[in-house]
Short mmCIF file of C-alpha atoms and ligand atoms in Angstrom, two decimals:
data_model
loop_
_atom_site.label_atom_id
_atom_site.label_comp_id
_atom_site.label_asym_id
_atom_site.label_seq_id
_atom_site.Cartn_x
_atom_site.Cartn_y
_atom_site.Cartn_z
CA MET C 1 20.90 5.16 23.50
CA LEU C 2 18.69 2.28 24.58
CA TYR C 3 15.45 2.08 22.59
CA ASP C 4 12.43 0.11 23.71
CA LEU C 5 11.85 -1.06 20.15
CA LEU C 6 14.09 -1.31 17.11
CA ILE C 7 12.12 -1.92 13.92
CA ILE C 8 13.80 -3.24 10.79
CA GLY C 9 11.98 -2.21 7.61
CA GLY C 10 10.23 0.95 6.45
CA GLY C 11 7.37 -0.67 4.56
CA ILE C 12 3.74 -0.47 5.65
CA ASN C 13 4.12 -2.98 8.46
CA GLY C 14 7.26 -1.51 10.02
CA CYS C 15 5.94 2.06 9.79
CA ALA C 16 2.51 1.12 11.19
CA ILE C 17 4.16 -0.61 14.17
CA ALA C 18 6.45 2.41 14.69
CA ARG C 19 3.45 4.78 14.69
CA ASP C 20 1.44 2.69 17.10
CA ALA C 21 4.37 2.08 19.47
CA ALA C 22 5.50 5.72 19.54
CA GLY C 23 1.92 6.82 20.27
CA ARG C 24 1.87 4.47 23.28
CA GLY C 25 4.89 6.28 24.71
CA LEU C 26 7.59 3.74 23.77
CA SER C 27 10.96 4.90 22.48
CA VAL C 28 11.18 3.68 18.89
CA ARG C 29 13.87 3.52 16.24
CA LEU C 30 13.05 2.37 12.71
CA VAL C 31 15.72 1.65 10.12
CA GLU C 32 15.06 1.32 6.39
CA GLN C 33 17.86 0.21 4.09
CA ASN C 34 16.63 2.17 1.05
CA ASP C 35 13.71 4.57 0.83
CA LEU C 36 10.45 4.24 2.76
CA ALA C 37 8.06 2.00 0.78
CA SER C 38 10.84 1.05 -1.64
CA GLY C 39 10.00 -2.65 -1.16
CA THR C 40 6.60 -4.26 -1.68
CA SER C 41 4.61 -1.41 -0.16
CA SER C 42 4.77 0.79 -3.27
CA ALA C 43 4.06 -2.11 -5.65
CA SER C 44 0.57 -3.12 -4.53
CA THR C 45 -2.73 -2.84 -6.44
CA LYS C 46 -3.42 0.06 -4.04
CA LEU C 47 -6.73 -1.20 -2.71
CA ILE C 48 -8.05 -0.98 0.81
CA HIS C 49 -10.22 -4.02 0.37
CA GLY C 50 -11.66 -7.02 2.11
CA GLY C 51 -10.47 -9.22 -0.75
CA LEU C 52 -13.57 -10.66 -2.40
CA ARG C 53 -11.57 -13.56 -3.84
CA TYR C 54 -10.25 -14.58 -0.40
CA LEU C 55 -13.79 -15.72 0.50
CA GLU C 56 -13.33 -18.63 -1.90
CA LEU C 57 -10.23 -19.57 0.12
CA TYR C 58 -12.29 -19.47 3.37
CA GLU C 59 -10.11 -16.61 4.72
CA PHE C 60 -13.02 -15.29 6.82
CA ARG C 61 -10.83 -13.87 9.63
CA LEU C 62 -8.75 -11.86 7.17
CA VAL C 63 -11.75 -10.67 5.12
CA HIS C 64 -13.64 -9.60 8.24
CA GLU C 65 -10.66 -7.68 9.63
CA ALA C 66 -9.88 -6.08 6.26
CA LEU C 67 -13.50 -5.08 5.56
CA ALA C 68 -13.74 -3.40 8.95
CA GLU C 69 -10.57 -1.42 8.24
CA ARG C 70 -11.97 0.14 5.06
CA GLU C 71 -14.20 2.80 6.61
CA LEU C 72 -11.85 3.38 9.49
CA LEU C 73 -8.94 4.17 7.17
CA LEU C 74 -11.19 6.18 4.84
CA ALA C 75 -12.04 8.47 7.77
CA ALA C 76 -8.43 8.60 9.00
CA ALA C 77 -6.81 9.53 5.67
CA PRO C 78 -9.51 11.01 3.39
CA HIS C 79 -6.88 12.70 1.21
CA ILE C 80 -5.06 9.52 0.12
CA ILE C 81 -7.93 7.00 0.47
CA TRP C 82 -11.26 7.25 -1.35
CA PRO C 83 -14.15 4.96 -2.30
CA LEU C 84 -13.88 3.06 -5.57
CA LYS C 85 -16.78 1.40 -7.35
CA PHE C 86 -16.09 -2.03 -8.84
CA VAL C 87 -17.97 -3.72 -11.67
CA LEU C 88 -17.83 -7.50 -11.79
CA PRO C 89 -19.12 -8.73 -15.17
CA HIS C 90 -20.77 -12.13 -15.10
CA GLU C 91 -19.07 -14.53 -17.51
CA LYS C 92 -20.95 -17.57 -18.82
CA GLY C 93 -19.08 -20.77 -17.94
CA LEU C 94 -17.23 -19.25 -14.98
CA ARG C 95 -18.64 -18.55 -11.48
CA PRO C 96 -22.46 -18.81 -11.67
CA VAL C 97 -24.68 -15.86 -10.71
CA TRP C 98 -25.80 -17.51 -7.44
CA MET C 99 -22.18 -17.89 -6.33
CA LEU C 100 -21.34 -14.25 -7.09
CA ARG C 101 -24.49 -13.17 -5.27
CA LEU C 102 -23.59 -15.27 -2.23
CA GLY C 103 -20.00 -13.99 -2.14
CA LEU C 104 -21.15 -10.39 -2.35
CA PHE C 105 -23.82 -10.97 0.30
CA LEU C 106 -21.07 -12.12 2.67
CA TYR C 107 -18.86 -9.21 1.60
CA ASP C 108 -21.70 -6.80 2.40
CA HIS C 109 -22.38 -8.30 5.82
CA LEU C 110 -19.08 -9.55 7.28
CA ALA C 111 -18.34 -6.12 8.77
CA ARG C 112 -20.23 -2.94 9.61
CA ARG C 113 -20.44 -0.48 6.74
CA LYS C 114 -21.85 3.06 6.79
CA ARG C 115 -20.29 5.07 3.99
CA LEU C 116 -19.45 2.47 1.38
CA GLU C 117 -22.23 1.26 -0.88
CA GLY C 118 -23.35 -2.36 -0.74
CA SER C 119 -23.46 -4.64 -3.78
CA HIS C 120 -26.08 -4.56 -6.55
CA MET C 121 -26.82 -6.63 -9.62
CA VAL C 122 -26.77 -4.40 -12.73
CA SER C 123 -27.61 -4.72 -16.39
CA LEU C 124 -24.54 -3.89 -18.47
CA LYS C 125 -26.60 -3.18 -21.58
CA GLY C 126 -27.27 0.50 -22.24
CA ASN C 127 -25.37 1.34 -19.07
CA ALA C 128 -22.21 3.47 -18.93
CA LEU C 129 -20.71 0.83 -16.62
CA GLY C 130 -20.99 -1.75 -19.41
CA ALA C 131 -20.07 0.52 -22.33
CA PRO C 132 -16.31 -0.32 -22.34
CA LEU C 133 -17.04 -4.07 -22.30
CA ARG C 134 -17.60 -6.48 -25.17
CA GLU C 135 -21.21 -7.03 -26.21
CA SER C 136 -21.42 -10.53 -24.75
CA TYR C 137 -21.53 -9.16 -21.20
CA ASN C 138 -25.14 -8.65 -20.25
CA VAL C 139 -25.20 -8.53 -16.48
CA GLY C 140 -22.80 -7.88 -13.67
CA PHE C 141 -22.54 -6.75 -10.06
CA THR C 142 -21.28 -3.57 -8.48
CA TYR C 143 -19.74 -3.15 -5.04
CA ALA C 144 -17.39 -0.70 -3.34
CA ASP C 145 -13.92 -0.90 -1.84
CA CYS C 146 -11.34 1.89 -1.46
CA TRP C 147 -8.34 3.20 -3.34
CA VAL C 148 -5.17 4.05 -1.42
CA GLU C 149 -1.96 5.82 -2.38
CA ASP C 150 0.08 2.98 -0.89
CA SER C 151 3.51 4.61 -0.62
CA ARG C 152 1.98 7.78 0.80
CA LEU C 153 0.21 5.79 3.50
CA VAL C 154 3.61 4.34 4.47
CA VAL C 155 5.15 7.80 4.67
CA LEU C 156 2.22 9.19 6.68
CA ASN C 157 2.62 6.34 9.18
CA ALA C 158 6.32 7.22 9.46
CA LEU C 159 5.58 10.95 9.76
CA ASP C 160 3.03 10.36 12.50
CA ALA C 161 5.51 8.07 14.28
CA LYS C 162 8.19 10.77 14.05
CA GLU C 163 5.85 13.43 15.39
CA ARG C 164 5.11 11.13 18.34
CA GLY C 165 8.81 10.78 19.11
CA ALA C 166 10.10 7.91 16.93
CA THR C 167 13.44 8.17 15.15
CA ILE C 168 13.18 7.02 11.53
CA THR C 169 16.32 6.62 9.43
CA VAL C 170 16.34 5.78 5.74
CA GLY C 171 19.35 4.54 3.78
CA THR C 172 20.30 2.60 6.93
CA ARG C 173 20.68 -1.16 6.75
CA LEU C 174 20.76 -3.37 9.80
CA THR C 175 23.63 -5.75 9.16
CA ARG C 176 23.85 -7.63 12.47
CA ALA C 177 22.22 -7.89 15.85
CA ARG C 178 23.21 -9.95 18.86
CA ARG C 179 21.65 -10.55 22.26
CA GLU C 180 23.57 -9.38 25.32
CA ASP C 181 22.37 -8.98 28.93
CA GLY C 182 18.70 -9.10 28.01
CA ARG C 183 19.10 -6.52 25.21
CA TRP C 184 19.74 -6.41 21.50
CA ILE C 185 22.95 -4.77 20.28
CA ALA C 186 22.42 -3.90 16.64
CA THR C 187 24.96 -2.88 14.03
CA LEU C 188 23.81 -0.44 11.37
CA GLU C 189 25.80 -0.28 8.14
CA GLY C 190 28.36 2.51 8.40
CA GLY C 191 26.98 3.61 11.76
CA PRO C 192 27.36 3.03 15.47
CA GLU C 193 25.87 0.14 17.45
CA ILE C 194 22.51 0.79 19.03
CA GLU C 195 20.70 -1.04 21.83
CA ALA C 196 17.09 -2.11 22.08
CA ARG C 197 14.92 -4.05 24.50
CA ALA C 198 13.02 -5.71 21.64
CA LEU C 199 13.39 -6.11 17.90
CA VAL C 200 10.68 -6.15 15.23
CA ASN C 201 11.70 -7.76 11.97
CA ALA C 202 9.33 -6.16 9.42
CA ALA C 203 11.72 -6.65 6.51
CA GLY C 204 8.98 -7.99 4.20
CA PRO C 205 10.57 -10.10 1.45
CA TRP C 206 13.87 -9.91 3.39
CA VAL C 207 12.35 -11.29 6.61
CA SER C 208 14.21 -14.64 6.42
CA GLU C 209 17.42 -12.97 5.29
CA VAL C 210 17.32 -10.82 8.44
CA ILE C 211 16.56 -13.82 10.69
CA GLU C 212 19.30 -16.02 9.27
CA GLY C 213 21.82 -13.47 7.97
CA ALA C 214 21.70 -10.64 10.52
CA LEU C 215 20.40 -12.36 13.66
CA HIS C 216 21.98 -15.78 13.03
CA ALA C 217 18.72 -17.30 14.27
CA HIS C 218 16.12 -19.76 13.02
CA SER C 219 12.41 -19.36 12.60
CA ARG C 220 9.68 -21.99 12.78
CA LYS C 221 7.86 -19.98 10.14
CA HIS C 222 8.95 -19.36 6.57
CA VAL C 223 8.28 -16.78 3.92
CA ARG C 224 6.95 -17.62 0.47
CA LEU C 225 7.81 -14.98 -2.14
CA VAL C 226 5.19 -14.54 -4.86
CA LYS C 227 5.80 -11.91 -7.54
CA GLY C 228 2.93 -9.71 -8.68
CA SER C 229 3.12 -7.26 -11.59
CA HIS C 230 1.00 -4.44 -12.98
CA LEU C 231 0.78 -2.69 -16.33
CA VAL C 232 -0.04 0.99 -16.69
CA ALA C 233 -1.69 1.78 -20.03
CA ARG C 234 -2.95 5.02 -21.55
CA LYS C 235 -6.55 5.42 -20.36
CA LEU C 236 -8.54 2.48 -21.76
CA TYR C 237 -12.05 3.63 -20.86
CA GLU C 238 -14.01 6.58 -19.54
CA GLY C 239 -15.50 6.59 -16.05
CA GLU C 240 -14.37 6.49 -12.45
CA HIS C 241 -15.22 2.81 -11.88
CA ALA C 242 -12.89 -0.18 -11.82
CA TYR C 243 -13.44 -3.68 -13.21
CA ILE C 244 -12.80 -6.96 -11.46
CA LEU C 245 -12.30 -9.41 -14.29
CA GLN C 246 -12.62 -13.16 -13.85
CA ASN C 247 -9.99 -15.23 -15.61
CA PRO C 248 -10.55 -18.79 -16.88
CA ASP C 249 -7.71 -19.95 -14.53
CA GLY C 250 -9.85 -18.94 -11.54
CA ARG C 251 -7.81 -15.81 -10.80
CA ILE C 252 -9.08 -12.26 -11.07
CA VAL C 253 -7.44 -9.22 -12.66
CA PHE C 254 -8.34 -5.60 -11.92
CA ALA C 255 -8.58 -2.73 -14.41
CA ILE C 256 -8.60 0.55 -12.47
CA PRO C 257 -8.62 4.24 -13.48
CA TYR C 258 -5.16 5.53 -12.56
CA GLU C 259 -3.65 8.99 -12.22
CA HIS C 260 -6.40 10.59 -14.39
CA ASP C 261 -4.81 9.67 -17.74
CA PHE C 262 -4.12 5.96 -17.28
CA THR C 263 -5.56 2.52 -16.54
CA LEU C 264 -3.85 0.16 -14.10
CA ILE C 265 -4.07 -3.56 -14.95
CA GLY C 266 -3.01 -6.22 -12.46
CA THR C 267 -1.97 -8.46 -11.03
CA THR C 268 -0.13 -11.75 -11.44
CA ASP C 269 0.95 -14.50 -9.00
CA VAL C 270 4.36 -15.92 -9.95
CA PRO C 271 6.38 -18.08 -7.51
CA TYR C 272 9.76 -16.42 -6.91
CA GLU C 273 12.91 -18.16 -5.71
CA GLY C 274 15.68 -15.54 -6.16
CA ALA C 275 17.06 -12.92 -3.80
CA PRO C 276 14.52 -10.20 -2.92
CA GLY C 277 14.71 -6.81 -4.63
CA GLY C 278 14.85 -5.48 -8.17
CA VAL C 279 12.00 -7.52 -9.67
CA SER C 280 10.36 -6.59 -12.95
CA ILE C 281 7.53 -7.80 -15.17
CA SER C 282 8.23 -10.69 -17.57
CA GLU C 283 6.97 -11.02 -21.16
CA ALA C 284 4.68 -13.85 -20.03
CA GLU C 285 3.11 -11.65 -17.32
CA THR C 286 2.63 -8.80 -19.81
CA ASP C 287 0.91 -11.19 -22.25
CA TYR C 288 -1.25 -12.62 -19.46
CA LEU C 289 -2.44 -9.21 -18.27
CA MET C 290 -3.07 -7.94 -21.80
CA GLU C 291 -5.01 -11.08 -22.72
CA SER C 292 -7.05 -10.80 -19.58
CA ALA C 293 -8.01 -7.17 -20.27
CA ASN C 294 -8.61 -7.81 -23.97
CA HIS C 295 -10.94 -10.69 -23.24
CA PHE C 296 -13.32 -8.15 -21.70
CA LEU C 297 -12.66 -4.77 -23.24
CA ARG C 298 -14.29 -3.64 -26.49
CA LYS C 299 -11.25 -1.51 -27.36
CA PRO C 300 -8.27 -3.83 -26.95
CA VAL C 301 -5.09 -2.68 -25.23
CA ALA C 302 -2.05 -2.75 -27.52
CA ARG C 303 1.63 -2.91 -26.54
CA GLY C 304 1.96 0.70 -27.66
CA ASP C 305 -0.63 1.75 -25.04
CA ILE C 306 1.56 0.54 -22.19
CA VAL C 307 3.59 3.33 -20.63
CA TRP C 308 4.92 1.74 -17.44
CA SER C 309 4.91 -1.42 -15.37
CA TYR C 310 5.92 -2.32 -11.84
CA SER C 311 6.41 -5.50 -9.87
CA GLY C 312 6.63 -6.46 -6.21
CA LEU C 313 7.19 -9.53 -4.08
CA ARG C 314 4.45 -10.64 -1.70
CA PRO C 315 6.23 -11.79 1.47
CA LEU C 316 3.57 -14.41 2.25
CA TYR C 317 3.49 -16.70 5.24
CA ASP C 318 4.24 -20.15 3.80
CA ASP C 319 1.23 -22.31 4.68
CA GLY C 320 2.44 -25.16 2.47
CA SER C 321 -0.04 -24.51 -0.40
CA LEU C 322 1.08 -25.89 -3.74
CA ASN C 323 -0.37 -23.07 -5.86
CA ALA C 324 1.04 -19.52 -5.45
CA SER C 325 -2.44 -18.02 -6.00
CA VAL C 326 -3.92 -19.75 -2.96
CA VAL C 327 -1.16 -19.21 -0.36
CA THR C 328 -2.79 -17.44 2.58
CA ARG C 329 -2.84 -13.63 2.41
CA ASP C 330 -3.28 -13.47 6.18
CA TYR C 331 -0.34 -12.53 8.39
CA ALA C 332 1.53 -14.51 11.01
CA PHE C 333 4.15 -13.64 13.64
CA ASP C 334 7.11 -15.59 14.89
CA LEU C 335 7.97 -14.43 18.42
CA ASP C 336 11.39 -15.68 19.44
CA ALA C 337 11.87 -14.92 23.14
CA PRO C 338 14.09 -17.41 24.96
CA GLU C 339 13.99 -17.20 28.78
CA GLY C 340 15.89 -14.10 29.97
CA ALA C 341 16.86 -12.99 26.47
CA ALA C 342 15.59 -10.04 24.43
CA PRO C 343 12.70 -10.89 22.06
CA VAL C 344 12.39 -10.56 18.30
CA LEU C 345 9.05 -10.55 16.56
CA SER C 346 9.20 -11.41 12.85
CA VAL C 347 6.28 -10.46 10.59
CA PHE C 348 5.17 -12.72 7.74
CA GLY C 349 2.58 -11.56 5.21
CA GLY C 350 0.13 -8.73 5.87
CA LYS C 351 -1.72 -6.34 3.60
CA ILE C 352 -1.61 -2.57 3.23
CA THR C 353 -5.24 -2.79 4.38
CA THR C 354 -4.57 -4.64 7.63
CA ALA C 355 -1.29 -2.98 8.73
CA ARG C 356 -2.96 -0.91 11.47
CA ARG C 357 -4.49 -4.03 13.05
CA LEU C 358 -1.28 -5.98 12.52
CA ALA C 359 0.55 -3.29 14.49
CA GLU C 360 -1.93 -3.59 17.37
CA HIS C 361 -1.49 -7.37 17.43
CA ALA C 362 2.30 -7.06 17.30
CA LEU C 363 2.30 -4.73 20.31
CA ASP C 364 -0.06 -7.05 22.19
CA ASP C 365 2.44 -9.86 21.70
CA LEU C 366 5.37 -7.71 22.82
CA ARG C 367 3.63 -6.03 25.78
CA ASP C 368 5.22 -8.15 28.53
CA PHE C 369 8.73 -7.53 27.20
CA LEU C 370 8.45 -3.72 27.19
CA PRO C 371 8.27 -1.08 29.91
CA PRO C 372 4.73 -0.07 30.97
CA HIS C 373 3.08 1.82 28.12
CA GLY C 374 -0.26 3.04 26.74
CA GLU C 375 -3.15 1.09 25.29
CA ALA C 376 -4.11 0.76 21.62
CA TRP C 377 -5.01 4.24 20.25
CA THR C 378 -4.88 4.21 16.44
CA GLN C 379 -8.53 3.31 15.84
CA GLY C 380 -10.10 6.66 14.99
CA ALA C 381 -6.79 8.57 14.96
CA VAL C 382 -6.30 10.74 11.90
CA PHE C 383 -3.15 10.62 9.74
CA PRO C 384 -1.14 13.80 9.10
CA GLY C 385 -3.10 16.05 6.73
CA GLY C 386 -6.30 14.01 7.08
CA ASP C 387 -8.01 16.37 9.54
CA MET C 388 -10.67 17.58 7.09
CA GLU C 389 -13.58 16.59 4.86
CA PHE C 390 -11.94 16.22 1.45
CA ASP C 391 -14.41 17.96 -0.89
CA GLU C 392 -14.79 20.92 1.47
CA TYR C 393 -11.05 21.21 1.87
CA LEU C 394 -10.47 21.19 -1.88
CA VAL C 395 -13.05 23.96 -2.38
CA SER C 396 -11.41 26.10 0.31
CA LEU C 397 -7.90 25.48 -1.02
CA LYS C 398 -8.98 26.60 -4.50
CA ALA C 399 -10.79 29.64 -3.12
CA GLU C 400 -7.85 30.72 -0.94
CA ARG C 401 -5.19 30.05 -3.56
CA PRO C 402 -6.75 30.52 -7.01
CA PHE C 403 -3.28 30.81 -8.57
CA LEU C 404 -2.83 27.03 -8.15
CA GLY C 405 -5.48 26.20 -10.73
CA ASP C 406 -7.82 23.20 -10.48
CA ALA C 407 -5.41 20.41 -11.44
CA LEU C 408 -2.59 21.45 -9.11
CA ALA C 409 -4.93 22.20 -6.21
CA LEU C 410 -6.38 18.69 -6.60
CA ARG C 411 -2.96 17.07 -6.75
CA LEU C 412 -1.72 18.89 -3.65
CA ALA C 413 -4.93 18.30 -1.66
CA ARG C 414 -4.80 14.60 -2.54
CA ALA C 415 -1.13 14.22 -1.70
CA TYR C 416 -0.86 16.28 1.48
CA GLY C 417 -4.34 17.21 2.70
CA THR C 418 -4.06 20.08 5.17
CA ARG C 419 -0.28 19.61 5.34
CA ALA C 420 -0.09 21.37 1.94
CA GLU C 421 -0.50 24.60 3.92
CA ARG C 422 2.95 24.03 5.41
CA PHE C 423 4.74 24.74 2.15
CA LEU C 424 2.13 26.93 0.49
CA LYS C 425 2.34 29.25 3.52
CA ALA C 426 2.01 32.86 2.40
CA ALA C 427 2.47 32.22 -1.34
CA HIS C 428 0.37 34.48 -3.58
CA SER C 429 1.60 33.09 -6.89
CA THR C 430 3.39 29.99 -8.15
CA ALA C 431 6.50 32.16 -8.51
CA ASP C 432 6.52 32.45 -4.69
CA LEU C 433 6.98 28.65 -4.54
CA GLY C 434 10.33 28.76 -6.34
CA ARG C 435 11.43 26.89 -9.43
CA ASP C 436 8.76 24.78 -11.18
CA PHE C 437 10.29 21.45 -12.25
CA GLY C 438 7.19 20.58 -14.30
CA CYS C 439 3.54 19.70 -13.54
CA GLY C 440 3.56 22.38 -10.83
CA PHE C 441 6.15 20.51 -8.76
CA THR C 442 8.04 23.38 -7.18
CA GLU C 443 11.08 23.92 -5.01
CA ALA C 444 8.81 24.61 -2.02
CA GLU C 445 7.16 21.19 -2.37
CA LEU C 446 10.53 19.52 -2.87
CA ARG C 447 11.90 21.20 0.27
CA TYR C 448 8.87 20.00 2.23
CA LEU C 449 9.44 16.43 1.01
CA ALA C 450 13.13 16.52 1.83
CA GLU C 451 12.68 18.09 5.29
CA ASN C 452 9.58 16.19 6.42
CA GLU C 453 9.15 13.06 4.34
CA TRP C 454 12.69 11.65 4.04
CA ALA C 455 12.92 12.22 0.25
CA ARG C 456 16.57 12.16 -0.83
CA LYS C 457 16.62 11.17 -4.50
CA ALA C 458 14.60 11.98 -7.59
CA ASP C 459 13.05 8.50 -7.66
CA ASP C 460 11.79 8.92 -4.09
CA VAL C 461 9.89 11.98 -5.30
CA LEU C 462 8.85 10.80 -8.78
CA TRP C 463 7.66 7.27 -7.90
CA ARG C 464 6.92 7.07 -4.17
CA ARG C 465 6.03 10.50 -2.65
CA SER C 466 4.11 11.09 -5.90
CA LYS C 467 3.55 9.46 -9.27
CA LEU C 468 4.88 12.50 -11.13
CA GLY C 469 7.16 10.09 -12.99
CA LEU C 470 4.12 9.26 -15.13
CA HIS C 471 3.42 12.89 -15.95
CA MET C 472 6.73 14.76 -16.17
CA SER C 473 8.67 14.67 -19.44
CA ALA C 474 12.09 13.00 -19.65
CA GLU C 475 13.72 16.46 -19.74
CA GLU C 476 11.84 17.60 -16.65
CA GLN C 477 12.78 14.43 -14.79
CA GLY C 478 16.41 14.86 -15.89
CA ALA C 479 16.44 18.43 -14.55
CA LEU C 480 15.03 17.25 -11.21
CA ARG C 481 17.64 14.49 -11.04
CA ALA C 482 20.42 16.99 -11.73
CA PHE C 483 19.04 19.36 -9.07
CA MET C 484 18.77 16.59 -6.45
CA GLY C 485 22.10 15.03 -7.42
CA GLY C 486 20.67 11.58 -8.17
C1 FAD J 1 1.30 -7.32 -6.60
C2 FAD J 1 0.81 -7.01 -5.23
C3 FAD J 1 -0.44 -6.46 -5.05
C4 FAD J 1 -0.90 -6.17 -3.76
N1 FAD J 1 -2.09 -5.52 -3.63
C5 FAD J 1 -2.52 -5.17 -2.40
C6 FAD J 1 -3.71 -4.42 -2.27
O1 FAD J 1 -4.34 -4.02 -3.25
N2 FAD J 1 -4.13 -4.12 -1.01
C7 FAD J 1 -3.44 -4.51 0.10
O2 FAD J 1 -3.91 -4.23 1.20
N3 FAD J 1 -2.28 -5.20 0.00
C8 FAD J 1 -1.80 -5.54 -1.22
N4 FAD J 1 -0.62 -6.21 -1.36
C9 FAD J 1 0.10 -6.64 -0.15
C10 FAD J 1 1.00 -5.55 0.42
O3 FAD J 1 1.52 -4.71 -0.58
C11 FAD J 1 2.18 -6.18 1.17
O4 FAD J 1 1.76 -7.23 1.97
C12 FAD J 1 2.86 -5.14 2.05
O5 FAD J 1 3.23 -4.03 1.28
C13 FAD J 1 4.08 -5.74 2.74
O6 FAD J 1 4.65 -4.73 3.52
P1 FAD J 1 5.93 -4.97 4.38
O7 FAD J 1 6.13 -3.76 5.22
O8 FAD J 1 5.82 -6.28 5.09
O9 FAD J 1 7.12 -5.19 3.33
P2 FAD J 1 7.92 -4.10 2.44
O10 FAD J 1 7.06 -3.03 1.96
O11 FAD J 1 8.71 -4.85 1.43
O12 FAD J 1 8.91 -3.45 3.50
C14 FAD J 1 10.02 -4.11 4.02
C15 FAD J 1 11.17 -3.11 4.06
O13 FAD J 1 12.25 -3.64 4.81
C16 FAD J 1 13.44 -3.09 4.29
N5 FAD J 1 14.56 -3.92 4.75
C17 FAD J 1 14.80 -5.22 4.43
N6 FAD J 1 15.92 -5.65 5.06
C18 FAD J 1 16.40 -4.61 5.77
C19 FAD J 1 17.54 -4.43 6.62
N7 FAD J 1 18.42 -5.41 6.85
N8 FAD J 1 17.72 -3.22 7.21
C20 FAD J 1 16.86 -2.19 6.99
N9 FAD J 1 15.78 -2.32 6.18
C21 FAD J 1 15.54 -3.51 5.60
C22 FAD J 1 13.21 -3.13 2.79
O14 FAD J 1 14.05 -2.24 2.09
C23 FAD J 1 11.73 -2.78 2.68
O15 FAD J 1 11.52 -1.40 2.40
C24 FAD J 1 -0.11 -6.48 -2.63
C25 FAD J 1 1.16 -7.03 -2.81
C26 FAD J 1 1.63 -7.27 -4.10
C27 FAD J 1 3.02 -7.79 -4.29
#
């Protein structure tokens, strides 16, 4: 089979390009060596944000594009994306009030905003927003960005791509590709050769490995791997708001309410030289994040409060910066298209937030190499399950299926939106959904994930299609592993 586009990598960028291209009528194949979102795209801070700190780095193009995406994505996936209020405490001796005010003024005005609140200066004394903080914090600012279930956004991109005709295969590594007669002939590990008119290298941290190892090519652009880690602690404070904490080293660290019972603390910027994959938090990063949180919080976080951590590699476009914290967060493409030969577009950098726009730009760059196809269409297009107003949908789900109970109805509405109906079908009790593996995760839900969302192993389910790994007991997880055979 000859595909128009072969995409390497099932992270946010590869899946967003697959969705966009399939919707334009192109024939698309995407291969992912492990699970969807098993690379960087499940290890982010999970914010759809403009990136307040990037203003200091004069990244106005990126901030403008990212800010504009916030409301668009909020409307397109209201189940997995929701507004999040941030509190930025002013710290004497760090950024002065006028500078914070100026930054937030720009943040408020760099892109159109209808649903998200603008910034305000607030007193932290006698205010619930200031209650978790040490007494020395008198004033701060509030502003809004959005929360996103990052790995679910990846899967919804893939699902939408599939429903528009793309073929997505997980557990499939591209090992080699060569150019022949104006086409790519690609070898997939353990599989047949496939042909494509154009290749997209969206391998994230592996982007250079694919260029040099699989394509035997060279790129004028290079990737800079920067590790970032997060801690998950038992809930450190009450309230639905997050904190953006300024560090004396000029960096910022977020503390964010997470999965109802926890607080997420992150992140770090650590230059990384090794092979991509399998990264984990170091003692030094744990100390750094704990110190950062404890500098601000009245009730300090102790080692015993930490229940989980995760790390990922930012596949940044190497702009030659000396300091890992200031390497550009914007994306760049390398389009290698020698006269008469099939093209490959390699993606460097990119955020969860900007993946939809990145996909549009990638297809603009590839347009002349592909058969005639449709125009950009994803602006305003809803993701699977997002065709509803969230609060109304939750009320109706609870009313129609009272047996779910409030907590499970909320979890299912958040995870699947209206797609939950597909496995709840005619169920009148939880018993109708088959075996309950714990936390209301039933055989019916598992079957839906396996048949529709490419879930093959227990970790796919526990840590990427959901975060049930934080909630299910070791025994429950063991039983799920035994049932799924791995
Ligand atoms: C700590 C941290 C915090 C972040 N926070 C945010 C945030 O809050 N908001 C935001 O918008 N962005 C954030 N980001 C940025 C964002 O997460 C990344 O830029 C994005 O996930 C990169 O996606 P990707 O698709 O390029 O790479 P990946 O998600 O890594 O996907 C690449 C995929 O390619 C696959 N692959 C590699 N080689 C092959 C091969 N030969 N064959 C088949 N498959 C292959 C890999 O298995 C992998 O799944 C953060 C990043 C980090 C690290």
